Amino acid sequence: MPINNQAGDRYNPPSNLSQDFEEYRFEDLEVDELFWQTNKPKEEQIPWRKSSLTEGRNLKTQTIHSFQRRTKVYQKI
């Protein structure tokens, strides 16, 4: 017979290793701020740095890419 753990069933906090992200638009970030293109921890998360009003630098490959001003990006909290 399975054991019923009512306290454990009601309260299951997220792992302390989880990362919290907040959603922004690319245009809302300041130049030189870090951002990520996804907030999903299982996908490869490559950090980016905003280098101008419409460009960001991939910090892994050191390449610069253009972004639409309304693109959704994420910052760690």
PDB file of N, CA and C in Angstrom:
ATOM      1  N   MET A   1       0.843  -1.171   0.000  1.00  0.00           N
ATOM      2  CA  MET A   1       0.000   0.000   0.000  1.00  0.00           C
ATOM      3  C   MET A   1       0.899   1.249   0.000  1.00  0.00           C
ATOM      4  N   PRO A   2       0.626   2.261  -0.867  1.00  0.00           N
ATOM      5  CA  PRO A   2       1.465   3.455  -0.911  1.00  0.00           C
ATOM      6  C   PRO A   2       1.299   4.304   0.343  1.00  0.00           C
ATOM      7  N   ILE A   3       2.359   4.999   0.671  1.00  0.00           N
ATOM      8  CA  ILE A   3       2.338   5.881   1.841  1.00  0.00           C
ATOM      9  C   ILE A   3       1.828   7.248   1.415  1.00  0.00           C
ATOM     10  N   ASN A   4       0.892   7.789   2.193  1.00  0.00           N
ATOM     11  CA  ASN A   4       0.329   9.102   1.910  1.00  0.00           C
ATOM     12  C   ASN A   4       1.036  10.142   2.769  1.00  0.00           C
ATOM     13  N   ASN A   5       1.770  11.058   2.120  1.00  0.00           N
ATOM     14  CA  ASN A   5       2.486  12.118   2.828  1.00  0.00           C
ATOM     15  C   ASN A   5       1.824  13.440   2.474  1.00  0.00           C
ATOM     16  N   GLN A   6       0.828  13.839   3.279  1.00  0.00           N
ATOM     17  CA  GLN A   6       0.047  15.025   2.953  1.00  0.00           C
ATOM     18  C   GLN A   6       0.886  16.301   2.953  1.00  0.00           C
ATOM     19  N   ALA A   7       1.778  16.446   3.904  1.00  0.00           N
ATOM     20  CA  ALA A   7       2.607  17.655   3.947  1.00  0.00           C
ATOM     21  C   ALA A   7       3.512  17.731   2.725  1.00  0.00           C
ATOM     22  N   GLY A   8       4.094  16.629   2.341  1.00  0.00           N
ATOM     23  CA  GLY A   8       4.967  16.598   1.173  1.00  0.00           C
ATOM     24  C   GLY A   8       4.205  16.778  -0.123  1.00  0.00           C
ATOM     25  N   ASP A   9       2.962  16.323  -0.166  1.00  0.00           N
ATOM     26  CA  ASP A   9       2.154  16.475  -1.372  1.00  0.00           C
ATOM     27  C   ASP A   9       1.719  17.919  -1.592  1.00  0.00           C
ATOM     28  N   ARG A  10       1.496  18.659  -0.512  1.00  0.00           N
ATOM     29  CA  ARG A  10       1.051  20.044  -0.625  1.00  0.00           C
ATOM     30  C   ARG A  10       2.194  21.011  -0.919  1.00  0.00           C
ATOM     31  N   TYR A  11       3.366  20.725  -0.419  1.00  0.00           N
ATOM     32  CA  TYR A  11       4.469  21.673  -0.527  1.00  0.00           C
ATOM     33  C   TYR A  11       5.654  20.987  -1.191  1.00  0.00           C
ATOM     34  N   ASN A  12       5.900  21.374  -2.425  1.00  0.00           N
ATOM     35  CA  ASN A  12       7.037  20.836  -3.162  1.00  0.00           C
ATOM     36  C   ASN A  12       7.771  22.015  -3.798  1.00  0.00           C
ATOM     37  N   PRO A  13       8.695  22.649  -3.052  1.00  0.00           N
ATOM     38  CA  PRO A  13       9.346  23.852  -3.580  1.00  0.00           C
ATOM     39  C   PRO A  13      10.262  23.540  -4.754  1.00  0.00           C
ATOM     40  N   PRO A  14      10.530  24.528  -5.597  1.00  0.00           N
ATOM     41  CA  PRO A  14      11.466  24.315  -6.696  1.00  0.00           C
ATOM     42  C   PRO A  14      12.873  24.096  -6.161  1.00  0.00           C
ATOM     43  N   SER A  15      13.674  23.467  -6.950  1.00  0.00           N
ATOM     44  CA  SER A  15      15.050  23.196  -6.565  1.00  0.00           C
ATOM     45  C   SER A  15      15.807  24.500  -6.341  1.00  0.00           C
ATOM     46  N   ASN A  16      16.745  24.483  -5.403  1.00  0.00           N
ATOM     47  CA  ASN A  16      17.554  25.679  -5.180  1.00  0.00           C
ATOM     48  C   ASN A  16      18.580  25.868  -6.289  1.00  0.00           C
ATOM     49  N   LEU A  17      18.703  24.914  -7.182  1.00  0.00           N
ATOM     50  CA  LEU A  17      19.611  25.036  -8.317  1.00  0.00           C
ATOM     51  C   LEU A  17      18.920  25.617  -9.547  1.00  0.00           C
ATOM     52  N   SER A  18      17.606  25.852  -9.458  1.00  0.00           N
ATOM     53  CA  SER A  18      16.895  26.411 -10.605  1.00  0.00           C
ATOM     54  C   SER A  18      17.268  27.882 -10.777  1.00  0.00           C
ATOM     55  N   GLN A  19      17.197  28.350 -11.998  1.00  0.00           N
ATOM     56  CA  GLN A  19      17.557  29.722 -12.310  1.00  0.00           C
ATOM     57  C   GLN A  19      16.299  30.486 -12.686  1.00  0.00           C
ATOM     58  N   ASP A  20      16.149  31.665 -12.116  1.00  0.00           N
ATOM     59  CA  ASP A  20      14.987  32.499 -12.411  1.00  0.00           C
ATOM     60  C   ASP A  20      15.355  33.544 -13.454  1.00  0.00           C
ATOM     61  N   PHE A  21      14.466  33.694 -14.420  1.00  0.00           N
ATOM     62  CA  PHE A  21      14.675  34.659 -15.493  1.00  0.00           C
ATOM     63  C   PHE A  21      13.501  35.627 -15.546  1.00  0.00           C
ATOM     64  N   GLU A  22      13.792  36.841 -15.982  1.00  0.00           N
ATOM     65  CA  GLU A  22      12.749  37.832 -16.193  1.00  0.00           C
ATOM     66  C   GLU A  22      12.768  38.223 -17.660  1.00  0.00           C
ATOM     67  N   GLU A  23      11.571  38.355 -18.244  1.00  0.00           N
ATOM     68  CA  GLU A  23      11.453  38.643 -19.680  1.00  0.00           C
ATOM     69  C   GLU A  23      11.522  40.149 -19.937  1.00  0.00           C
ATOM     70  N   TYR A  24      12.274  40.515 -20.974  1.00  0.00           N
ATOM     71  CA  TYR A  24      12.410  41.909 -21.403  1.00  0.00           C
ATOM     72  C   TYR A  24      12.329  41.954 -22.917  1.00  0.00           C
ATOM     73  N   ARG A  25      12.219  43.148 -23.449  1.00  0.00           N
ATOM     74  CA  ARG A  25      12.401  43.357 -24.885  1.00  0.00           C
ATOM     75  C   ARG A  25      13.836  43.834 -25.076  1.00  0.00           C
ATOM     76  N   PHE A  26      14.411  43.517 -26.223  1.00  0.00           N
ATOM     77  CA  PHE A  26      15.793  43.894 -26.496  1.00  0.00           C
ATOM     78  C   PHE A  26      15.989  45.405 -26.355  1.00  0.00           C
ATOM     79  N   GLU A  27      15.009  46.182 -26.791  1.00  0.00           N
ATOM     80  CA  GLU A  27      15.132  47.636 -26.738  1.00  0.00           C
ATOM     81  C   GLU A  27      15.148  48.179 -25.308  1.00  0.00           C
ATOM     82  N   ASP A  28      14.645  47.422 -24.341  1.00  0.00           N
ATOM     83  CA  ASP A  28      14.594  47.873 -22.953  1.00  0.00           C
ATOM     84  C   ASP A  28      15.923  47.698 -22.212  1.00  0.00           C
ATOM     85  N   LEU A  29      16.836  46.914 -22.767  1.00  0.00           N
ATOM     86  CA  LEU A  29      18.117  46.681 -22.113  1.00  0.00           C
ATOM     87  C   LEU A  29      19.074  47.840 -22.355  1.00  0.00           C
ATOM     88  N   GLU A  30      19.941  48.061 -21.399  1.00  0.00           N
ATOM     89  CA  GLU A  30      21.008  49.046 -21.556  1.00  0.00           C
ATOM     90  C   GLU A  30      22.164  48.399 -22.313  1.00  0.00           C
ATOM     91  N   VAL A  31      22.976  49.211 -22.988  1.00  0.00           N
ATOM     92  CA  VAL A  31      24.166  48.701 -23.670  1.00  0.00           C
ATOM     93  C   VAL A  31      25.091  48.092 -22.616  1.00  0.00           C
ATOM     94  N   ASP A  32      25.717  46.979 -22.931  1.00  0.00           N
ATOM     95  CA  ASP A  32      26.631  46.199 -22.076  1.00  0.00           C
ATOM     96  C   ASP A  32      25.923  45.318 -21.055  1.00  0.00           C
ATOM     97  N   GLU A  33      24.600  45.199 -21.107  1.00  0.00           N
ATOM     98  CA  GLU A  33      23.917  44.292 -20.189  1.00  0.00           C
ATOM     99  C   GLU A  33      23.912  42.877 -20.757  1.00  0.00           C
ATOM    100  N   LEU A  34      23.976  41.884 -19.858  1.00  0.00           N
ATOM    101  CA  LEU A  34      23.897  40.484 -20.256  1.00  0.00           C
ATOM    102  C   LEU A  34      22.446  40.085 -20.462  1.00  0.00           C
ATOM    103  N   PHE A  35      22.224  39.177 -21.425  1.00  0.00           N
ATOM    104  CA  PHE A  35      20.888  38.625 -21.631  1.00  0.00           C
ATOM    105  C   PHE A  35      21.015  37.239 -22.240  1.00  0.00           C
ATOM    106  N   TRP A  36      19.925  36.494 -22.191  1.00  0.00           N
ATOM    107  CA  TRP A  36      19.845  35.165 -22.775  1.00  0.00           C
ATOM    108  C   TRP A  36      18.666  35.136 -23.726  1.00  0.00           C
ATOM    109  N   GLN A  37      18.727  34.270 -24.739  1.00  0.00           N
ATOM    110  CA  GLN A  37      17.635  34.183 -25.711  1.00  0.00           C
ATOM    111  C   GLN A  37      16.553  33.217 -25.268  1.00  0.00           C
ATOM    112  N   THR A  38      16.802  32.402 -24.269  1.00  0.00           N
ATOM    113  CA  THR A  38      15.809  31.451 -23.783  1.00  0.00           C
ATOM    114  C   THR A  38      15.836  31.443 -22.264  1.00  0.00           C
ATOM    115  N   ASN A  39      14.730  31.041 -21.663  1.00  0.00           N
ATOM    116  CA  ASN A  39      14.680  30.907 -20.211  1.00  0.00           C
ATOM    117  C   ASN A  39      14.535  29.449 -19.796  1.00  0.00           C
ATOM    118  N   LYS A  40      14.761  28.552 -20.719  1.00  0.00           N
ATOM    119  CA  LYS A  40      14.618  27.129 -20.445  1.00  0.00           C
ATOM    120  C   LYS A  40      15.980  26.535 -20.073  1.00  0.00           C
ATOM    121  N   PRO A  41      16.111  26.027 -18.848  1.00  0.00           N
ATOM    122  CA  PRO A  41      17.419  25.553 -18.399  1.00  0.00           C
ATOM    123  C   PRO A  41      17.920  24.301 -19.120  1.00  0.00           C
ATOM    124  N   LYS A  42      17.034  23.505 -19.724  1.00  0.00           N
ATOM    125  CA  LYS A  42      17.489  22.283 -20.392  1.00  0.00           C
ATOM    126  C   LYS A  42      18.100  22.554 -21.754  1.00  0.00           C
ATOM    127  N   GLU A  43      17.763  23.697 -22.351  1.00  0.00           N
ATOM    128  CA  GLU A  43      18.367  24.065 -23.621  1.00  0.00           C
ATOM    129  C   GLU A  43      19.721  24.708 -23.349  1.00  0.00           C
ATOM    130  N   GLU A  44      20.583  24.683 -24.353  1.00  0.00           N
ATOM    131  CA  GLU A  44      21.889  25.306 -24.174  1.00  0.00           C
ATOM    132  C   GLU A  44      21.707  26.808 -24.001  1.00  0.00           C
ATOM    133  N   GLN A  45      22.156  27.309 -22.875  1.00  0.00           N
ATOM    134  CA  GLN A  45      21.990  28.732 -22.583  1.00  0.00           C
ATOM    135  C   GLN A  45      23.298  29.455 -22.822  1.00  0.00           C
ATOM    136  N   ILE A  46      23.328  30.239 -23.872  1.00  0.00           N
ATOM    137  CA  ILE A  46      24.517  31.008 -24.228  1.00  0.00           C
ATOM    138  C   ILE A  46      24.276  32.451 -23.816  1.00  0.00           C
ATOM    139  N   PRO A  47      25.158  33.031 -23.023  1.00  0.00           N
ATOM    140  CA  PRO A  47      24.970  34.433 -22.649  1.00  0.00           C
ATOM    141  C   PRO A  47      25.317  35.373 -23.797  1.00  0.00           C
ATOM    142  N   TRP A  48      24.607  36.471 -23.862  1.00  0.00           N
ATOM    143  CA  TRP A  48      24.815  37.517 -24.858  1.00  0.00           C
ATOM    144  C   TRP A  48      25.038  38.826 -24.137  1.00  0.00           C
ATOM    145  N   ARG A  49      25.697  39.767 -24.783  1.00  0.00           N
ATOM    146  CA  ARG A  49      25.876  41.108 -24.241  1.00  0.00           C
ATOM    147  C   ARG A  49      25.417  42.105 -25.298  1.00  0.00           C
ATOM    148  N   LYS A  50      24.556  43.029 -24.901  1.00  0.00           N
ATOM    149  CA  LYS A  50      24.071  44.043 -25.835  1.00  0.00           C
ATOM    150  C   LYS A  50      25.222  44.996 -26.149  1.00  0.00           C
ATOM    151  N   SER A  51      25.535  45.159 -27.437  1.00  0.00           N
ATOM    152  CA  SER A  51      26.670  45.996 -27.818  1.00  0.00           C
ATOM    153  C   SER A  51      26.245  47.319 -28.463  1.00  0.00           C
ATOM    154  N   SER A  52      25.024  47.411 -28.950  1.00  0.00           N
ATOM    155  CA  SER A  52      24.497  48.665 -29.488  1.00  0.00           C
ATOM    156  C   SER A  52      22.976  48.588 -29.449  1.00  0.00           C
ATOM    157  N   LEU A  53      22.311  49.573 -30.032  1.00  0.00           N
ATOM    158  CA  LEU A  53      20.845  49.589 -29.982  1.00  0.00           C
ATOM    159  C   LEU A  53      20.208  48.414 -30.713  1.00  0.00           C
ATOM    160  N   THR A  54      20.902  47.853 -31.704  1.00  0.00           N
ATOM    161  CA  THR A  54      20.312  46.759 -32.489  1.00  0.00           C
ATOM    162  C   THR A  54      21.214  45.534 -32.575  1.00  0.00           C
ATOM    163  N   GLU A  55      22.333  45.502 -31.858  1.00  0.00           N
ATOM    164  CA  GLU A  55      23.275  44.384 -31.970  1.00  0.00           C
ATOM    165  C   GLU A  55      23.618  43.800 -30.611  1.00  0.00           C
ATOM    166  N   GLY A  56      23.865  42.493 -30.623  1.00  0.00           N
ATOM    167  CA  GLY A  56      24.304  41.786 -29.430  1.00  0.00           C
ATOM    168  C   GLY A  56      25.460  40.866 -29.768  1.00  0.00           C
ATOM    169  N   ARG A  57      26.346  40.660 -28.797  1.00  0.00           N
ATOM    170  CA  ARG A  57      27.520  39.801 -28.991  1.00  0.00           C
ATOM    171  C   ARG A  57      27.302  38.469 -28.280  1.00  0.00           C
ATOM    172  N   ASN A  58      27.478  37.382 -29.032  1.00  0.00           N
ATOM    173  CA  ASN A  58      27.447  36.044 -28.469  1.00  0.00           C
ATOM    174  C   ASN A  58      28.757  35.853 -27.714  1.00  0.00           C
ATOM    175  N   LEU A  59      28.694  35.641 -26.406  1.00  0.00           N
ATOM    176  CA  LEU A  59      29.909  35.576 -25.600  1.00  0.00           C
ATOM    177  C   LEU A  59      30.645  34.251 -25.740  1.00  0.00           C
ATOM    178  N   LYS A  60      30.005  33.251 -26.309  1.00  0.00           N
ATOM    179  CA  LYS A  60      30.683  31.968 -26.523  1.00  0.00           C
ATOM    180  C   LYS A  60      31.511  32.000 -27.807  1.00  0.00           C
ATOM    181  N   THR A  61      30.933  32.524 -28.892  1.00  0.00           N
ATOM    182  CA  THR A  61      31.633  32.543 -30.179  1.00  0.00           C
ATOM    183  C   THR A  61      32.245  33.901 -30.509  1.00  0.00           C
ATOM    184  N   GLN A  62      31.919  34.923 -29.711  1.00  0.00           N
ATOM    185  CA  GLN A  62      32.414  36.289 -29.912  1.00  0.00           C
ATOM    186  C   GLN A  62      31.987  36.871 -31.268  1.00  0.00           C
ATOM    187  N   THR A  63      30.796  36.492 -31.731  1.00  0.00           N
ATOM    188  CA  THR A  63      30.269  37.040 -32.973  1.00  0.00           C
ATOM    189  C   THR A  63      29.149  38.031 -32.646  1.00  0.00           C
ATOM    190  N   ILE A  64      28.952  38.994 -33.524  1.00  0.00           N
ATOM    191  CA  ILE A  64      27.920  40.012 -33.328  1.00  0.00           C
ATOM    192  C   ILE A  64      26.749  39.718 -34.261  1.00  0.00           C
ATOM    193  N   HIS A  65      25.534  39.780 -33.706  1.00  0.00           N
ATOM    194  CA  HIS A  65      24.315  39.514 -34.464  1.00  0.00           C
ATOM    195  C   HIS A  65      23.360  40.683 -34.296  1.00  0.00           C
ATOM    196  N   SER A  66      22.533  40.904 -35.310  1.00  0.00           N
ATOM    197  CA  SER A  66      21.510  41.945 -35.249  1.00  0.00           C
ATOM    198  C   SER A  66      20.243  41.391 -34.604  1.00  0.00           C
ATOM    199  N   PHE A  67      19.568  42.226 -33.827  1.00  0.00           N
ATOM    200  CA  PHE A  67      18.325  41.854 -33.164  1.00  0.00           C
ATOM    201  C   PHE A  67      17.251  42.871 -33.512  1.00  0.00           C
ATOM    202  N   GLN A  68      16.029  42.399 -33.647  1.00  0.00           N
ATOM    203  CA  GLN A  68      14.888  43.299 -33.755  1.00  0.00           C
ATOM    204  C   GLN A  68      14.707  43.967 -32.396  1.00  0.00           C
ATOM    205  N   ARG A  69      14.267  45.201 -32.398  1.00  0.00           N
ATOM    206  CA  ARG A  69      14.118  45.932 -31.138  1.00  0.00           C
ATOM    207  C   ARG A  69      13.077  45.304 -30.221  1.00  0.00           C
ATOM    208  N   ARG A  70      12.076  44.637 -30.789  1.00  0.00           N
ATOM    209  CA  ARG A  70      10.981  44.055 -29.994  1.00  0.00           C
ATOM    210  C   ARG A  70      11.211  42.586 -29.651  1.00  0.00           C
ATOM    211  N   THR A  71      12.395  42.059 -29.908  1.00  0.00           N
ATOM    212  CA  THR A  71      12.693  40.656 -29.620  1.00  0.00           C
ATOM    213  C   THR A  71      12.631  40.407 -28.113  1.00  0.00           C
ATOM    214  N   LYS A  72      12.005  39.285 -27.715  1.00  0.00           N
ATOM    215  CA  LYS A  72      11.962  38.914 -26.303  1.00  0.00           C
ATOM    216  C   LYS A  72      13.310  38.318 -25.909  1.00  0.00           C
ATOM    217  N   VAL A  73      13.879  38.824 -24.838  1.00  0.00           N
ATOM    218  CA  VAL A  73      15.116  38.296 -24.276  1.00  0.00           C
ATOM    219  C   VAL A  73      14.917  38.128 -22.774  1.00  0.00           C
ATOM    220  N   TYR A  74      15.836  37.452 -22.132  1.00  0.00           N
ATOM    221  CA  TYR A  74      15.683  37.130 -20.702  1.00  0.00           C
ATOM    222  C   TYR A  74      16.950  37.518 -19.948  1.00  0.00           C
ATOM    223  N   GLN A  75      16.755  37.970 -18.711  1.00  0.00           N
ATOM    224  CA  GLN A  75      17.867  38.258 -17.820  1.00  0.00           C
ATOM    225  C   GLN A  75      17.674  37.462 -16.550  1.00  0.00           C
ATOM    226  N   LYS A  76      18.798  37.001 -15.993  1.00  0.00           N
ATOM    227  CA  LYS A  76      18.728  36.272 -14.719  1.00  0.00           C
ATOM    228  C   LYS A  76      18.420  37.244 -13.603  1.00  0.00           C
ATOM    229  N   ILE A  77      17.614  36.781 -12.681  1.00  0.00           N
ATOM    230  CA  ILE A  77      17.235  37.610 -11.523  1.00  0.00           C
ATOM    231  C   ILE A  77      18.279  37.447 -10.435  1.00  0.00           C
TER     232      ILE A  77
END
